PDB file of C-alpha atoms and ligand atoms in Angstrom:
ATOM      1  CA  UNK A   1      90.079 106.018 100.333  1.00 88.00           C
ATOM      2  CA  UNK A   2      93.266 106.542 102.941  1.00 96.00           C
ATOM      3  CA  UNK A   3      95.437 109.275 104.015  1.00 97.00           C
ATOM      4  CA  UNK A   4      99.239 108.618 103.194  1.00 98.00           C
ATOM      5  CA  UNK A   5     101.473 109.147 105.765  1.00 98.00           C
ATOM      6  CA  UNK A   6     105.090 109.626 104.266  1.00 98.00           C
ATOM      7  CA  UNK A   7     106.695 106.763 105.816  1.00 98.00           C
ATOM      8  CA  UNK A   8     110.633 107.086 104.974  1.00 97.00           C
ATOM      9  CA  UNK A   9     112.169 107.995 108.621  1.00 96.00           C
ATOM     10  CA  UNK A  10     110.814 110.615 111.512  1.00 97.00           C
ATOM     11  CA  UNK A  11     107.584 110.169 113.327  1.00 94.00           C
ATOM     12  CA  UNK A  12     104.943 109.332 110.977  1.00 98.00           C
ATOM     13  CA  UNK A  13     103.837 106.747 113.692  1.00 98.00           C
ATOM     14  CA  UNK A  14     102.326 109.635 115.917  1.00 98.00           C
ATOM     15  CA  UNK A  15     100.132 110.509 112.836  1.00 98.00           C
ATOM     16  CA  UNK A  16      99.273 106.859 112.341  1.00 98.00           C
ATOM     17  CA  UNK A  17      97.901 107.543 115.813  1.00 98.00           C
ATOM     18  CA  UNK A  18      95.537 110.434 115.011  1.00 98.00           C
ATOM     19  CA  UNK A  19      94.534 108.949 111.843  1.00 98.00           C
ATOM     20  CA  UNK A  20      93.051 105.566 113.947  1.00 98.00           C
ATOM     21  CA  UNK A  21      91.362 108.390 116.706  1.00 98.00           C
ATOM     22  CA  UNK A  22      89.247 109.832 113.615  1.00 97.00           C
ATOM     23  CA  UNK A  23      88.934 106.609 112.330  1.00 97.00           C
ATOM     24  CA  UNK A  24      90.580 107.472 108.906  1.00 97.00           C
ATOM     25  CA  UNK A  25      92.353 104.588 107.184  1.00 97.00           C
ATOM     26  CA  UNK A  26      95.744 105.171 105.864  1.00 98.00           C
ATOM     27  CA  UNK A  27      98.297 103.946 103.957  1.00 98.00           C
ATOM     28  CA  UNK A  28     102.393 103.912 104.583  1.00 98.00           C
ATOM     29  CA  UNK A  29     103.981 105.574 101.768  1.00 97.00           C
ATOM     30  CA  UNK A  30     107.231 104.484 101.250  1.00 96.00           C
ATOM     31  CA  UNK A  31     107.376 104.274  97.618  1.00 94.00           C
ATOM     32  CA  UNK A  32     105.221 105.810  94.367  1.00 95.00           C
ATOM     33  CA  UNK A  33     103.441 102.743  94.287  1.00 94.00           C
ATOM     34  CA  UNK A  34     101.935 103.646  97.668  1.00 96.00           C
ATOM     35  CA  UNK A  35     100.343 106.630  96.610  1.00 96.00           C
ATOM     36  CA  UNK A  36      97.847 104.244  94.481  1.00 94.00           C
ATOM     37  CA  UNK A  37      94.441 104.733  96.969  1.00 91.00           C
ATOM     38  CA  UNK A  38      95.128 107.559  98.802  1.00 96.00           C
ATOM     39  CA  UNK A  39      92.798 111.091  98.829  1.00 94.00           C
ATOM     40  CA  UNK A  40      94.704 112.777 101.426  1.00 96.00           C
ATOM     41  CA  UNK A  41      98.641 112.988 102.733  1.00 97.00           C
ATOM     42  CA  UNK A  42     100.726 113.689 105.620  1.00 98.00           C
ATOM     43  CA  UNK A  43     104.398 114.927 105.357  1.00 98.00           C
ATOM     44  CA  UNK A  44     105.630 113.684 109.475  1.00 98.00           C
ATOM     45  CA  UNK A  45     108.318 115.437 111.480  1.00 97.00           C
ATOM     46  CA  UNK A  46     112.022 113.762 111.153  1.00 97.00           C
ATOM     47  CA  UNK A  47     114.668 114.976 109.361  1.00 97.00           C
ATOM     48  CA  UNK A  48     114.306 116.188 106.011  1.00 97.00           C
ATOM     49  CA  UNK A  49     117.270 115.763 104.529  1.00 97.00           C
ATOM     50  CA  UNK A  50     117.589 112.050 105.117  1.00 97.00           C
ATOM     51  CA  UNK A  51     114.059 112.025 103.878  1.00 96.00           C
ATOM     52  CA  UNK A  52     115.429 113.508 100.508  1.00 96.00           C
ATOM     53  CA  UNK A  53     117.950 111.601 100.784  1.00 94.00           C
ATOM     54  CA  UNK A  54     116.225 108.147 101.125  1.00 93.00           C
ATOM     55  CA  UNK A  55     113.541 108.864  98.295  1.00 90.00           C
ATOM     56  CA  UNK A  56     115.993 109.916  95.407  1.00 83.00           C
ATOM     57  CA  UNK A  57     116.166 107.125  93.592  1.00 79.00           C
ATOM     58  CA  UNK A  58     113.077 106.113  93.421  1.00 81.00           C
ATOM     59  CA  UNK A  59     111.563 109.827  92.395  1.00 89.00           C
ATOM     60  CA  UNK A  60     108.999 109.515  95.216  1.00 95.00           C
ATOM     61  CA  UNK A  61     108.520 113.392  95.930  1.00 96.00           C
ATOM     62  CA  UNK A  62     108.095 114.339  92.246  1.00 96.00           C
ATOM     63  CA  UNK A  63     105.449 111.495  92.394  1.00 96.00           C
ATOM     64  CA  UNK A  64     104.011 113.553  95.575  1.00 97.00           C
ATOM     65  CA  UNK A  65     104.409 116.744  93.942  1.00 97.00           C
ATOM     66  CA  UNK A  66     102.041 115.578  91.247  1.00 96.00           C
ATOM     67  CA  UNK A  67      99.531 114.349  93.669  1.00 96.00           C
ATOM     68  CA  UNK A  68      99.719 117.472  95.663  1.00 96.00           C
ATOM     69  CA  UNK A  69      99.161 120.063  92.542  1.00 94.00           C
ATOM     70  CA  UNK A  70      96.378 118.429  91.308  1.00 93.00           C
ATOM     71  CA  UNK A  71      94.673 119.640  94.780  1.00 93.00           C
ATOM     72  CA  UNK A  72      94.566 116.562  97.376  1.00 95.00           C
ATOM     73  CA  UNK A  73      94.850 117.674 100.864  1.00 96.00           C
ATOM     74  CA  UNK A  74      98.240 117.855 102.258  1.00 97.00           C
ATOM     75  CA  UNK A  75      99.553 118.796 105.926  1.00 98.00           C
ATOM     76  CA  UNK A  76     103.076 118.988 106.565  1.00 98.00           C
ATOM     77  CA  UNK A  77     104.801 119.157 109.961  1.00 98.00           C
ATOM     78  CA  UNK A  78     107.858 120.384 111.201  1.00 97.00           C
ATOM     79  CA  UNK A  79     110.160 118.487 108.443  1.00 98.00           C
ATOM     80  CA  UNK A  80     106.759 118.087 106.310  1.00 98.00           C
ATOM     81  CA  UNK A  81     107.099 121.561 106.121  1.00 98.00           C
ATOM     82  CA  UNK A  82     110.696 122.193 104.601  1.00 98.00           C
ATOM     83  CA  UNK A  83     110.333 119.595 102.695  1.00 98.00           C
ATOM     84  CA  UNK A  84     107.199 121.343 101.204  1.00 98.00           C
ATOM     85  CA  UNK A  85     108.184 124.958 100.822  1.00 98.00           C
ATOM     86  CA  UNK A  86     109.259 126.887  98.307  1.00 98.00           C
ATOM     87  CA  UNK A  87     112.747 128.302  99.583  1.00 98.00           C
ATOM     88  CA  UNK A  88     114.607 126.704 102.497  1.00 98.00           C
ATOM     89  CA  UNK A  89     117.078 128.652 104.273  1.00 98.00           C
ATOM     90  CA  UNK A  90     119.864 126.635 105.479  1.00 97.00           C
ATOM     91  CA  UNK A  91     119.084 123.335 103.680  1.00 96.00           C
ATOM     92  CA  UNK A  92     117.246 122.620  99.931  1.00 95.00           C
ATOM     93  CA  UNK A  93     114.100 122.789  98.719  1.00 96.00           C
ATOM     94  CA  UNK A  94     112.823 119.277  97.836  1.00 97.00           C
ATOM     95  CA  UNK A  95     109.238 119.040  97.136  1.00 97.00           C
ATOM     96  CA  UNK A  96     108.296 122.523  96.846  1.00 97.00           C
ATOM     97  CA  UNK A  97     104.257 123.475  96.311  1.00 97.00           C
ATOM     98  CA  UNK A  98     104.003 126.107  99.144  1.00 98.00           C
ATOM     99  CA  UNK A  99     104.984 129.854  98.608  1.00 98.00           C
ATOM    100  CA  UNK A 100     106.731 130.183 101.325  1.00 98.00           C
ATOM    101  CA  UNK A 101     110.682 130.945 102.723  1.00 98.00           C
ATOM    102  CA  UNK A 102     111.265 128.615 106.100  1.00 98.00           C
ATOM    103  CA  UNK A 103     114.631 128.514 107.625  1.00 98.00           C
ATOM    104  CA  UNK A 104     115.595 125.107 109.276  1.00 97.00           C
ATOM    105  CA  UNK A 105     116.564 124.737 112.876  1.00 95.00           C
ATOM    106  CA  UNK A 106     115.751 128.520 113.201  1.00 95.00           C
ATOM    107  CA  UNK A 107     114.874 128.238 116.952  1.00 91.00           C
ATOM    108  CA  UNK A 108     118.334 126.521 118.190  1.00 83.00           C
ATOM    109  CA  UNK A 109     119.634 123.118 118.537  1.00 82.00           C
ATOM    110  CA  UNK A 110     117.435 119.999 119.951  1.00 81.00           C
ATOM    111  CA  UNK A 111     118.387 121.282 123.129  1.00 83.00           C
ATOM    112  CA  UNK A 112     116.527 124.374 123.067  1.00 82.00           C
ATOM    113  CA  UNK A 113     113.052 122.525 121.409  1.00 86.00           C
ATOM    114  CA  UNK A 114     110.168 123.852 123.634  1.00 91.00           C
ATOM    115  CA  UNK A 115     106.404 123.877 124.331  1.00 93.00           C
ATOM    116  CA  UNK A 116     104.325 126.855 123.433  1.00 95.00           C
ATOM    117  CA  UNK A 117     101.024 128.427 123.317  1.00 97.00           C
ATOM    118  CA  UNK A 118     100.031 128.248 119.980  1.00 97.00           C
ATOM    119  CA  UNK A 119      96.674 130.506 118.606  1.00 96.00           C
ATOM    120  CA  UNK A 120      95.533 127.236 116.059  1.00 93.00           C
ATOM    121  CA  UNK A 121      91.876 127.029 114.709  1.00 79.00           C
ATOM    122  CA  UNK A 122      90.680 129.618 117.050  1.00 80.00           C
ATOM    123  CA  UNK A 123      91.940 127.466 119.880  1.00 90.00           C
ATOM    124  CA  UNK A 124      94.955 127.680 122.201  1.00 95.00           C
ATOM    125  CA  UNK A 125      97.349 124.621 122.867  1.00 95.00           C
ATOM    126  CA  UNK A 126     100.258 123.352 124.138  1.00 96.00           C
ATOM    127  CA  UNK A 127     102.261 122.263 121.510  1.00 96.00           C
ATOM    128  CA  UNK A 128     105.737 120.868 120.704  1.00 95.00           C
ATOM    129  CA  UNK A 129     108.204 122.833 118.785  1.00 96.00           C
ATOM    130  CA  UNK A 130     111.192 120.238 118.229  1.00 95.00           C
ATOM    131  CA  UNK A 131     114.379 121.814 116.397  1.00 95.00           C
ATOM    132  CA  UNK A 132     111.718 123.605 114.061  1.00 96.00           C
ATOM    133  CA  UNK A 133     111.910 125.575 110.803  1.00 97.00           C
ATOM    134  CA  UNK A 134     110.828 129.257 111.236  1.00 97.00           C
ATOM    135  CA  UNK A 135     108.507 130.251 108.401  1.00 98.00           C
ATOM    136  CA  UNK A 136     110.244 133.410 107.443  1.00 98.00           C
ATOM    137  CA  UNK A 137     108.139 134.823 104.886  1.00 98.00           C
ATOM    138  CA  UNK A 138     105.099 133.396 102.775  1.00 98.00           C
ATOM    139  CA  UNK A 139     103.323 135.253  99.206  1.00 98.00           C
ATOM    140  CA  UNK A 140      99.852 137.213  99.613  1.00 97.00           C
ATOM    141  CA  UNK A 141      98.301 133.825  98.127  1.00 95.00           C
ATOM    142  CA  UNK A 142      99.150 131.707 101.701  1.00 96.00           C
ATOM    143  CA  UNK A 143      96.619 132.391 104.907  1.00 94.00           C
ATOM    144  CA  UNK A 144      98.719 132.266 108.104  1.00 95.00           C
ATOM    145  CA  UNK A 145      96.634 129.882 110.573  1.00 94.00           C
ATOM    146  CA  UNK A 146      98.555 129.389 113.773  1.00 96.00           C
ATOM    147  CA  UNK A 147     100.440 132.248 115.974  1.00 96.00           C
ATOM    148  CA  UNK A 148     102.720 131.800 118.703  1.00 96.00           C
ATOM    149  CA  UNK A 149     102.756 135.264 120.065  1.00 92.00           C
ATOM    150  CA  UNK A 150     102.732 137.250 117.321  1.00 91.00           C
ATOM    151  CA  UNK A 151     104.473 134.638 115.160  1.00 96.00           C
ATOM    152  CA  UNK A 152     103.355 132.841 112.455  1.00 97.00           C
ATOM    153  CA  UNK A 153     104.336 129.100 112.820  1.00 98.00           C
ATOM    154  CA  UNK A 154     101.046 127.542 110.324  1.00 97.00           C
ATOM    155  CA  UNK A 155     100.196 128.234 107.203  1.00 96.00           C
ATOM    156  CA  UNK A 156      97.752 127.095 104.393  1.00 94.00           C
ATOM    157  CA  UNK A 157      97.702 127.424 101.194  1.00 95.00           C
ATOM    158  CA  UNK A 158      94.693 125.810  98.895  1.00 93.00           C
ATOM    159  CA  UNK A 159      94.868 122.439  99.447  1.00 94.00           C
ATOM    160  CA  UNK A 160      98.174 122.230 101.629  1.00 96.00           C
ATOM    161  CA  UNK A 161      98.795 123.622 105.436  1.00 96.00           C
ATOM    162  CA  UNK A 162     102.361 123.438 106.573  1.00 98.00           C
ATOM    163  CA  UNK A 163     102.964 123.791 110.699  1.00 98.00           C
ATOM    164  CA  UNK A 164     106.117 124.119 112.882  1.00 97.00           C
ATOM    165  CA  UNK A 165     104.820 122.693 115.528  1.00 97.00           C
ATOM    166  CA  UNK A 166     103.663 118.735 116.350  1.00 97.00           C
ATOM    167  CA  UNK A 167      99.933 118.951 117.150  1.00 96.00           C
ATOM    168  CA  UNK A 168     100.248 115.284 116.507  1.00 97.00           C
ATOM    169  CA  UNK A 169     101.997 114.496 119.899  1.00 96.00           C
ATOM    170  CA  UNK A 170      98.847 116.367 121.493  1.00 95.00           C
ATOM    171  CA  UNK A 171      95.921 114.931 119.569  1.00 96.00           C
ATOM    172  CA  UNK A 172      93.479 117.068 121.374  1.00 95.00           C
ATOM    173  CA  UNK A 173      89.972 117.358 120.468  1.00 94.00           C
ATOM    174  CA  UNK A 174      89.982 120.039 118.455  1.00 93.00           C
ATOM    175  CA  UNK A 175      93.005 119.502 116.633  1.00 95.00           C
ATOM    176  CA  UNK A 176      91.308 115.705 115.437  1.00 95.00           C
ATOM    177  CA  UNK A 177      88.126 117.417 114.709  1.00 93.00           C
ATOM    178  CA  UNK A 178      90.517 119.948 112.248  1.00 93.00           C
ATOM    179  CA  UNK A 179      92.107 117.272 110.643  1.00 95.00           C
ATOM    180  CA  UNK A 180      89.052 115.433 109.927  1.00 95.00           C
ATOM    181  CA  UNK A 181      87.316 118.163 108.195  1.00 92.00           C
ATOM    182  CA  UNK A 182      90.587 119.124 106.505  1.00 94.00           C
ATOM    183  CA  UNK A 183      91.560 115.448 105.105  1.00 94.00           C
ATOM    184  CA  UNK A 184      88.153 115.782 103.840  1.00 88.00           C
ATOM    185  CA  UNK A 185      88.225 119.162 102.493  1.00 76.00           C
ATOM    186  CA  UNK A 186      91.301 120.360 102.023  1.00 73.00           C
ATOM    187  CA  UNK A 187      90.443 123.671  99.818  1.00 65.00           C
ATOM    188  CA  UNK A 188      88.090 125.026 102.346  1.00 65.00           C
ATOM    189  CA  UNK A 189      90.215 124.606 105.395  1.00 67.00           C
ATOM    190  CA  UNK A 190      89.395 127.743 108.063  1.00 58.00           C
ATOM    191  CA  UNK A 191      91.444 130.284 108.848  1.00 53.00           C
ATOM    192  CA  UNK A 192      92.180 132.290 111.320  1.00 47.00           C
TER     193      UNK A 192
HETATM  194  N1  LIG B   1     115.273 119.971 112.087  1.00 76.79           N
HETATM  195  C1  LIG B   1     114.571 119.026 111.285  1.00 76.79           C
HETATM  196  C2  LIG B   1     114.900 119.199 109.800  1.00 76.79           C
HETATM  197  O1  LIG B   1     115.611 120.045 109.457  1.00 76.79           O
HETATM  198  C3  LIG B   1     113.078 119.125 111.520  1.00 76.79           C
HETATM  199  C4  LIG B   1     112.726 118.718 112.934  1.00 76.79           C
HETATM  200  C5  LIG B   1     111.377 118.056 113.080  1.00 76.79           C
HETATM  201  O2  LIG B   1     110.756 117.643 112.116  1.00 76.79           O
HETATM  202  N2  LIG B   1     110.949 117.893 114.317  1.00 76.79           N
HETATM  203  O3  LIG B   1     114.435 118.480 108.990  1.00 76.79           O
END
């Protein structure tokens, strides 16, 4: 079986990347008859609202939203975030399985994106944070997994994990060994 990696605009190519490092096939998912073979899926950074806006008439995220409730493993970056919470401050909720209130472009303009230190896994990284959604506030069911100072920018909830940041662009060792096991086994993904 593959991983999907939601394919519509933004840089699902960098996953694509870390997919072929743990030697995980995948699949491009650019319409519901994509998500055919797939046991795992990837929501890329990009911008969400085109991504809403280029799936509508197709239905593609209720599609996903199916997928994703009936418990397959699901990590969402950056846009793959919004477009998978709850509440969205400053733009619309879209696919909405995560229990959680993320405000987009919280940290400034694309001028102000940074690098940080981020507390991931039990492991600190550099890691991109490009115009990202802040994750405001999340319900006692979702486990926060990844701190920048005293911030929580990751978050899991059963089967889905939703991150600010791009761990993709890093691909460290640690962060593919993660991913592997969490592709894999999405319910029992550690946390912090
Ligand atoms: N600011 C973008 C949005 O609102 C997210 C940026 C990113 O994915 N790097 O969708």
């Amino acid at each position: 079986m593959k991983t999907g990696v939601l394919a519509l605009q933004g840089s699902f190519f960098d996953h694509v990347k870390s997919l072929e490092l743990i030697d995980k096939e995948y699949q491009l998912i650019k319409s519901v008859s994509d998500l055919d073979n797939i046991d795992s899926l990837i929501l890329p950074g990009g911008e969400s609202t085109t991504m809403m806006k280029i799936q509508k008439n197709d239905d593609l995220f209720e599609s996903i939203k199916i997928k994703i409730n009936e418990g397959m493993p699901t990590l969402g970056t950056c846009a793959g975030l919004i477009l998978l919470a709850n509440d969205v401050i400053d733009g619309q909720s879209s696919i909405s399985c995560l229990n959680t209130v993320v405000e987009r472009n919280a940290y400034g303009r694309q001028n102000e994106s940074f690098e940080g230190l981020v507390d991931f896994n039990g492991n600190k990284e550099m890691y991109c944070f490009i115009r990202a959604p802040k994750i405001i506030s999340y319900a006692q069911t979702v486990t926060p997994i990844a701190l920048i100072d005293e911030e929580v920018v990751g978050i899991h909830e059963n089967n889905i994990v939703g991150l600010s940041f791009h761990p993709e662009l890093s691909n460290d060792i640690i962060y593919l060994e993660w991913l592997k096991n969490f592709l894999k086994d999405g319910l029992n993904v550690r946390s912090l």
